Tab-separated table of C-alpha atoms and ligand atoms in Angstrom:
chain	number	residue	atom	x	y	z
A	1389	UNK	CA	28.040	1.412	-33.034
A	1390	UNK	CA	29.937	2.806	-29.702
A	1391	UNK	CA	33.429	2.131	-28.874
A	1392	UNK	CA	33.257	0.061	-24.810
A	1393	UNK	CA	34.516	2.245	-22.427
A	1394	UNK	CA	37.733	1.769	-20.674
A	1395	UNK	CA	37.424	3.321	-17.418
A	1396	UNK	CA	40.015	3.441	-15.148
A	1397	UNK	CA	37.741	3.716	-12.269
A	1398	UNK	CA	37.664	0.138	-10.759
A	1399	UNK	CA	41.180	-0.758	-11.635
A	1400	UNK	CA	42.175	2.457	-10.047
A	1401	UNK	CA	39.990	1.110	-7.021
A	1402	UNK	CA	41.680	-2.187	-6.685
A	1403	UNK	CA	45.227	-0.700	-6.996
A	1404	UNK	CA	44.232	1.695	-4.029
A	1405	UNK	CA	42.846	-0.740	-1.195
A	1406	UNK	CA	46.585	-3.481	-2.230
A	1407	UNK	CA	48.011	-0.072	-1.456
A	1408	UNK	CA	46.143	0.758	1.501
A	1409	UNK	CA	47.181	-2.955	3.246
A	1410	UNK	CA	49.863	-2.967	2.944
A	1411	UNK	CA	50.570	0.363	4.085
A	1412	UNK	CA	49.106	-1.145	7.302
A	1413	UNK	CA	51.127	-4.234	7.003
A	1414	UNK	CA	54.329	-1.293	6.984
A	1415	UNK	CA	52.771	0.813	9.639
A	1416	UNK	CA	51.896	-2.427	12.637
A	1417	UNK	CA	55.647	-3.201	11.776
A	1418	UNK	CA	56.603	0.511	12.777
A	1419	UNK	CA	57.426	1.376	9.377
A	1420	UNK	CA	54.375	3.784	8.032
A	1421	UNK	CA	55.249	4.290	4.342
A	1422	UNK	CA	55.573	8.554	3.251
A	1423	UNK	CA	55.049	9.898	0.315
A	1424	UNK	CA	57.142	13.993	-0.072
A	1425	UNK	CA	55.814	15.882	-3.310
A	1426	UNK	CA	58.317	18.294	-4.331
A	1427	UNK	CA	56.351	21.670	-5.928
A	1428	UNK	CA	57.954	25.003	-6.988
A	1429	UNK	CA	54.688	26.160	-9.770
A	1430	UNK	CA	51.583	28.504	-9.250
A	1431	UNK	CA	49.916	26.333	-11.921
A	1432	UNK	CA	46.420	25.464	-10.566
A	1433	UNK	CA	46.029	21.801	-12.761
A	1434	UNK	CA	49.048	20.945	-10.825
A	1435	UNK	CA	48.343	22.213	-7.251
A	1436	UNK	CA	45.079	20.267	-8.420
A	1437	UNK	CA	46.777	16.934	-9.032
A	1438	UNK	CA	48.764	17.158	-6.278
A	1439	UNK	CA	46.016	17.627	-4.027
A	1440	UNK	CA	44.386	14.199	-4.921
A	1441	UNK	CA	47.645	12.805	-4.707
A	1442	UNK	CA	47.638	13.753	-1.384
A	1443	UNK	CA	44.185	12.635	-0.680
A	1444	UNK	CA	44.369	9.250	-2.232
A	1445	UNK	CA	47.768	8.653	-0.186
A	1446	UNK	CA	46.134	10.161	3.129
A	1447	UNK	CA	42.894	7.843	2.213
A	1448	UNK	CA	45.358	4.704	1.680
A	1449	UNK	CA	47.026	5.404	4.915
A	1450	UNK	CA	50.675	6.666	2.719
A	1451	UNK	CA	51.973	10.448	4.781
A	1452	UNK	CA	52.313	12.767	2.110
A	1453	UNK	CA	54.314	15.700	2.665
A	1454	UNK	CA	54.111	18.414	0.173
A	1455	UNK	CA	57.101	21.067	0.160
A	1456	UNK	CA	56.464	23.916	-1.721
A	1457	UNK	CA	59.378	25.891	-2.861
A	1458	UNK	CA	57.552	28.842	-4.115
A	1459	UNK	CA	57.150	29.437	-7.975
A	1460	UNK	CA	60.479	31.403	-7.918
A	1461	UNK	CA	62.941	28.279	-6.679
A	1462	UNK	CA	66.299	28.232	-7.848
A	1463	UNK	CA	67.022	25.165	-9.506
A	1464	UNK	CA	69.706	24.437	-6.661
A	1465	UNK	CA	66.533	24.504	-4.413
A	1466	UNK	CA	65.180	22.119	-5.897
A	1467	UNK	CA	68.425	19.783	-6.095
A	1468	UNK	CA	69.343	20.482	-2.504
A	1469	UNK	CA	65.470	19.588	-1.378
A	1470	UNK	CA	65.548	16.367	-3.591
A	1471	UNK	CA	68.731	15.344	-2.138
A	1472	UNK	CA	67.684	15.815	1.039
A	1473	UNK	CA	64.635	13.766	0.974
A	1474	UNK	CA	66.694	11.222	-0.725
A	1475	UNK	CA	68.584	10.799	2.367
A	1476	UNK	CA	65.971	10.919	4.830
A	1477	UNK	CA	65.551	7.608	5.551
A	1478	UNK	CA	61.348	8.136	7.172
A	1479	UNK	CA	60.298	9.510	3.374
A	1480	UNK	CA	59.943	6.007	1.186
A	1481	UNK	CA	58.654	8.084	-2.555
A	1482	UNK	CA	59.810	11.243	-4.320
A	1483	UNK	CA	57.584	13.045	-6.818
A	1484	UNK	CA	58.962	16.049	-8.453
A	1485	UNK	CA	55.896	17.611	-9.462
A	1486	UNK	CA	55.940	19.826	-12.837
A	1487	UNK	CA	56.339	22.494	-14.428
A	1488	UNK	CA	59.030	23.779	-12.653
A	1489	UNK	CA	60.267	27.616	-13.094
A	1490	UNK	CA	62.266	28.734	-16.004
A	1491	UNK	CA	65.251	27.265	-16.631
A	1492	UNK	CA	65.175	24.298	-14.508
A	1493	UNK	CA	64.834	20.594	-16.213
A	1494	UNK	CA	63.026	18.315	-15.085
A	1495	UNK	CA	65.320	15.863	-16.665
A	1496	UNK	CA	68.208	17.503	-15.054
A	1497	UNK	CA	66.794	17.674	-11.728
A	1498	UNK	CA	65.197	15.114	-11.077
A	1499	UNK	CA	68.579	12.968	-11.246
A	1500	UNK	CA	69.055	13.980	-7.438
A	1501	UNK	CA	66.193	11.412	-6.522
A	1502	UNK	CA	67.357	7.813	-5.386
A	1503	UNK	CA	67.305	5.060	-8.159
A	1504	UNK	CA	64.853	2.714	-4.788
A	1505	UNK	CA	62.705	6.423	-4.100
A	1506	UNK	CA	61.937	7.141	-7.786
A	1507	UNK	CA	58.352	6.538	-7.418
A	1508	UNK	CA	56.674	8.495	-10.854
A	1509	UNK	CA	60.217	7.423	-12.947
A	1510	UNK	CA	61.116	10.439	-13.444
A	1511	UNK	CA	65.402	10.150	-12.466
A	1512	UNK	CA	66.662	9.322	-16.358
A	1513	UNK	CA	68.449	6.223	-14.466
A	1514	UNK	CA	65.407	4.706	-14.089
A	1515	UNK	CA	64.040	5.701	-17.605
A	1516	UNK	CA	67.724	4.075	-18.824
A	1517	UNK	CA	66.678	0.802	-16.742
A	1518	UNK	CA	64.218	0.368	-18.060
A	1519	UNK	CA	64.737	0.912	-21.360
A	1520	UNK	CA	68.026	-2.250	-20.457
A	1521	UNK	CA	64.264	-4.283	-19.542
A	1522	UNK	CA	65.969	-3.777	-15.637
A	1523	UNK	CA	64.450	-3.341	-12.645
A	1524	UNK	CA	63.300	0.292	-12.151
A	1525	UNK	CA	59.666	2.124	-11.157
A	1526	UNK	CA	58.568	3.265	-14.506
A	1527	UNK	CA	56.963	6.323	-14.702
A	1528	UNK	CA	52.864	5.901	-13.453
A	1529	UNK	CA	51.340	7.430	-16.323
A	1530	UNK	CA	53.107	5.021	-19.018
A	1531	UNK	CA	52.636	1.870	-16.608
A	1532	UNK	CA	48.933	3.330	-16.658
A	1533	UNK	CA	48.232	2.839	-20.250
A	1534	UNK	CA	49.222	-0.192	-20.024
A	1535	UNK	CA	47.287	-1.777	-16.592
A	1536	UNK	CA	44.537	-0.892	-18.756
A	1537	UNK	CA	45.078	-2.639	-21.069
A	1538	UNK	CA	45.698	-5.655	-18.915
A	1539	UNK	CA	42.550	-4.979	-17.048
A	1540	UNK	CA	40.327	-5.138	-19.700
A	1541	UNK	CA	42.558	-7.863	-21.665
A	1542	UNK	CA	43.431	-5.787	-24.412
A	1543	UNK	CA	46.114	-8.392	-26.461
A	1544	UNK	CA	49.540	-6.842	-26.923
A	1545	UNK	CA	51.502	-9.270	-28.072
A	1546	UNK	CA	52.447	-9.149	-32.045
A	1547	UNK	CA	49.322	-5.578	-32.410
A	1548	UNK	CA	51.413	-2.679	-33.386
A	1549	UNK	CA	50.530	0.275	-32.055
A	1550	UNK	CA	50.785	4.133	-32.332
A	1551	UNK	CA	52.337	6.038	-29.182
A	1552	UNK	CA	51.443	9.800	-30.399
A	1553	UNK	CA	53.880	11.956	-27.756
A	1554	UNK	CA	57.571	11.360	-27.201
A	1555	UNK	CA	57.959	13.369	-23.693
A	1556	UNK	CA	60.139	11.317	-21.165
A	1557	UNK	CA	57.770	10.428	-18.695
A	1558	UNK	CA	54.776	9.624	-20.715
A	1559	UNK	CA	55.482	8.893	-24.217
A	1560	UNK	CA	59.191	7.159	-24.447
A	1561	UNK	CA	57.899	4.877	-20.893
A	1562	UNK	CA	54.561	4.214	-22.707
A	1563	UNK	CA	56.672	2.857	-25.435
A	1564	UNK	CA	59.514	1.065	-24.080
A	1565	UNK	CA	56.824	-0.860	-21.620
A	1566	UNK	CA	54.660	-1.812	-24.678
A	1567	UNK	CA	57.445	-3.464	-26.878
A	1568	UNK	CA	58.698	-5.178	-23.746
A	1569	UNK	CA	54.812	-6.773	-23.824
A	1570	UNK	CA	56.167	-7.314	-27.399
A	1571	UNK	CA	53.768	-4.805	-29.016
A	1572	UNK	CA	55.305	-3.384	-32.413
A	1573	UNK	CA	55.135	0.132	-31.660
A	1574	UNK	CA	55.727	3.185	-33.620
A	1575	UNK	CA	56.517	6.597	-32.091
A	1576	UNK	CA	54.755	10.001	-33.608
A	1577	UNK	CA	56.003	13.119	-32.517
A	1578	UNK	CA	54.944	16.758	-34.125
A	1579	UNK	CA	57.402	16.066	-36.744
A	1580	UNK	CA	55.814	12.905	-38.212
A	1581	UNK	CA	54.479	13.371	-41.525
A	1582	UNK	CA	50.734	12.604	-42.405
A	1583	UNK	CA	49.938	10.918	-38.740
A	1584	UNK	CA	46.404	9.901	-39.425
A	1585	UNK	CA	48.538	7.346	-41.955
A	1586	UNK	CA	50.397	5.754	-38.850
A	1587	UNK	CA	47.511	5.593	-36.567
A	1588	UNK	CA	45.279	4.622	-38.654
A	1589	UNK	CA	46.991	1.671	-38.850
A	1590	UNK	CA	47.529	0.145	-35.769
A	1591	UNK	CA	45.432	-2.017	-33.667
A	1592	UNK	CA	46.001	0.855	-30.108
A	1593	UNK	CA	46.843	4.054	-30.349
A	1594	UNK	CA	47.915	5.887	-27.211
A	1595	UNK	CA	47.440	9.640	-27.389
A	1596	UNK	CA	49.529	11.037	-25.132
A	1597	UNK	CA	50.045	14.871	-26.613
A	1598	UNK	CA	48.194	17.882	-24.290
A	1599	UNK	CA	46.371	19.331	-26.971
A	1600	UNK	CA	42.671	18.514	-27.196
A	1601	UNK	CA	41.036	16.845	-29.910
A	1602	UNK	CA	43.618	16.032	-31.769
A	1603	UNK	CA	42.898	12.287	-32.719
A	1604	UNK	CA	39.407	12.029	-34.575
A	1605	UNK	CA	38.134	9.669	-36.476
A	1606	UNK	CA	40.564	9.632	-39.102
A	1607	UNK	CA	43.592	8.616	-36.933
A	1608	UNK	CA	41.485	5.535	-36.056
A	1609	UNK	CA	41.561	2.273	-37.752
A	1610	UNK	CA	37.956	0.634	-36.937
A	1611	UNK	CA	37.333	-1.087	-33.900
A	1612	UNK	CA	40.595	-0.087	-32.746
A	1613	UNK	CA	41.704	0.392	-29.389
A	1614	UNK	CA	42.341	4.316	-27.234
A	1615	UNK	CA	44.341	5.123	-24.658
A	1616	UNK	CA	43.996	9.247	-24.324
A	1617	UNK	CA	46.717	10.311	-21.817
A	1618	UNK	CA	46.030	14.181	-22.831
A	1619	UNK	CA	44.333	16.472	-19.937
A	1620	UNK	CA	43.947	19.822	-20.777
A	1621	UNK	CA	42.081	22.072	-18.493
A	1622	UNK	CA	38.859	23.766	-20.101
A	1623	UNK	CA	37.780	26.999	-19.457
A	1624	UNK	CA	34.880	25.582	-17.835
A	1625	UNK	CA	37.525	23.883	-15.030
A	1626	UNK	CA	36.936	20.810	-16.349
A	1627	UNK	CA	40.029	18.859	-18.196
A	1628	UNK	CA	39.939	17.685	-22.279
A	1629	UNK	CA	41.531	14.446	-23.946
A	1630	UNK	CA	42.889	14.576	-26.568
A	1631	UNK	CA	40.897	13.012	-27.930
A	1632	UNK	CA	37.520	14.255	-30.059
A	1633	UNK	CA	35.492	11.159	-28.367
A	1634	UNK	CA	32.502	12.663	-30.044
A	1635	UNK	CA	33.503	11.530	-33.614
A	1636	UNK	CA	35.791	8.356	-32.239
A	1637	UNK	CA	33.211	6.099	-30.528
A	1638	UNK	CA	31.919	5.726	-33.199
A	1639	UNK	CA	34.798	3.769	-35.163
A	1640	UNK	CA	37.137	2.709	-31.984
A	1641	UNK	CA	36.083	-0.321	-30.892
A	1642	UNK	CA	37.049	0.960	-26.954
A	1643	UNK	CA	38.269	4.108	-25.425
A	1644	UNK	CA	39.169	5.536	-22.307
A	1645	UNK	CA	37.566	8.593	-20.844
A	1646	UNK	CA	38.987	11.964	-19.856
A	1647	UNK	CA	38.074	12.235	-17.067
A	1648	UNK	CA	38.019	8.674	-15.392
A	1649	UNK	CA	40.496	6.636	-17.206
A	1650	UNK	CA	44.312	7.083	-17.183
A	1651	UNK	CA	43.944	9.641	-14.657
A	1652	UNK	CA	43.195	7.327	-11.450
A	1653	UNK	CA	45.363	4.935	-12.351
A	1654	UNK	CA	48.555	6.715	-12.342
A	1655	UNK	CA	47.316	7.990	-9.172
A	1656	UNK	CA	47.085	4.670	-7.452
A	1657	UNK	CA	50.002	3.244	-9.242
A	1658	UNK	CA	52.393	6.250	-7.451
A	1659	UNK	CA	50.033	4.474	-4.081
A	1660	UNK	CA	51.942	0.944	-4.963
A	1661	UNK	CA	55.022	2.362	-6.107
A	1662	UNK	CA	55.078	3.908	-2.903
A	1663	UNK	CA	54.355	1.159	-0.832
A	1664	UNK	CA	56.760	-1.295	-2.945
A	1665	UNK	CA	59.685	1.524	-2.339
A	1666	UNK	CA	59.073	1.525	1.305
A	1667	UNK	CA	58.656	-2.919	1.693
A	1668	UNK	CA	62.238	-2.716	-0.514
A	1669	UNK	CA	63.801	-0.846	2.097
B	292	NAP	P1	54.371	17.067	-23.637
B	292	NAP	O1	56.072	16.816	-23.006
B	292	NAP	O2	54.070	18.575	-23.779
B	292	NAP	O3	54.498	16.558	-25.067
B	292	NAP	C1	53.980	16.238	-25.758
B	292	NAP	C2	54.490	15.164	-26.649
B	292	NAP	O4	53.044	15.743	-27.947
B	292	NAP	C3	55.052	15.831	-27.529
B	292	NAP	O5	56.720	14.874	-27.639
B	292	NAP	C4	55.015	16.158	-29.149
B	292	NAP	O6	56.369	15.914	-30.729
B	292	NAP	C5	54.196	15.776	-29.071
B	292	NAP	N1	53.615	16.279	-30.456
B	292	NAP	C6	52.692	17.501	-29.813
B	292	NAP	N2	52.078	18.014	-30.987
B	292	NAP	C7	51.513	17.286	-31.607
B	292	NAP	C8	50.920	17.175	-32.961
B	292	NAP	N3	50.482	18.097	-33.307
B	292	NAP	N4	51.314	15.532	-33.484
B	292	NAP	C9	52.153	14.744	-33.200
B	292	NAP	N5	53.039	14.780	-31.584
B	292	NAP	C10	52.688	16.128	-31.418
B	292	NAP	O7	53.328	16.550	-22.651
B	292	NAP	P2	53.809	15.358	-21.413
B	292	NAP	O8	54.129	15.976	-20.418
B	292	NAP	O9	53.757	14.342	-22.149
B	292	NAP	O10	52.196	14.771	-21.465
B	292	NAP	C11	51.674	14.545	-22.575
B	292	NAP	C12	49.316	14.453	-21.740
B	292	NAP	O11	49.682	13.385	-20.982
B	292	NAP	C13	49.388	16.570	-21.669
B	292	NAP	O12	48.075	16.765	-21.689
B	292	NAP	C14	49.633	15.775	-19.433
B	292	NAP	O13	48.852	16.678	-19.359
B	292	NAP	C15	49.304	14.755	-19.909
B	292	NAP	N6	49.277	13.719	-18.432
B	292	NAP	C16	48.603	13.024	-17.824
B	292	NAP	C17	48.715	12.556	-16.615
B	292	NAP	C18	47.844	11.918	-16.247
B	292	NAP	O14	48.175	10.951	-15.506
B	292	NAP	N7	46.214	11.909	-16.672
B	292	NAP	C19	50.252	11.945	-16.535
B	292	NAP	C20	50.630	12.848	-16.997
B	292	NAP	C21	50.604	14.029	-18.102
B	292	NAP	P3	57.287	16.873	-30.074
B	292	NAP	O15	58.147	16.080	-28.946
B	292	NAP	O16	58.034	16.785	-31.087
B	292	NAP	O17	57.811	18.437	-29.528
């Protein structure tokens, strides 16, 4: 039997439509929503991602300004840009795109993004608030994981969830969101001993590593739900997930595809957050 495909496309479309309706209301009230993306890299997959955010934003009626500081931007220049956008009354959402130039740490610089505009939950304060159960924007990718599981009616309360990856943008916030939903969460990382022994006891496996095909059939229990966050560019211009779908699909109960799973929901949630940020002002 083959795993059910948990596509993110339908969910993403409905979130985009809701964001577009919110944006239209704001525009009618003379407060058109605006998103700003700060870029300081020549990385091609990052450029592709930023273009896709900008396209989706414009389609939803959200202005998207991309501020490209160049791949040799200094941490000071990046911080100044974030500070200035945070103070700009016409801007409602601010994203700091990664990767950054060597020596520039996202977790240091994102502190310059005003909390109310931190639509991708990059400011460490947002993660702290999330961990404390206080209102904050969660990183969109982490939220997308839970949103997809909810969309397909997958129960989380009391279930064992293994999150593979502990980055501040995906693994840790996803673990907090899942914990908030009363899941029993285990976080795995590169030092986890016998990864398969841990993940194969979970009802839900969330893979957020960035290593194509790391999660194979031996890592999942029969019938488990698998969420693949990984997006590794392939030589032929495609994207590979962390999950070896060819083997896992024969054992898991359900699996998100790459592309077309977490990715489109992430972009849609950035739009929703921007509209929420603009509405709250
Ligand atoms: P990251 O910062 O590089 O973190 C990767 C994590 O994976 C680290 O915690 C690392 O452990 C862990 N890891 C590495 N090798 C491992 C192994 N063999 N076994 C178990 N854990 C291992 O990456 P990220 O920013 O979280 O992104 C993860 C993936 O998600 C990437 O493919 C990225 O492109 C993708 N992503 C997708 C979206 C989307 O919208 N779909 C958005 C953001 C990111 P240590 O902490 O011990 O080093």
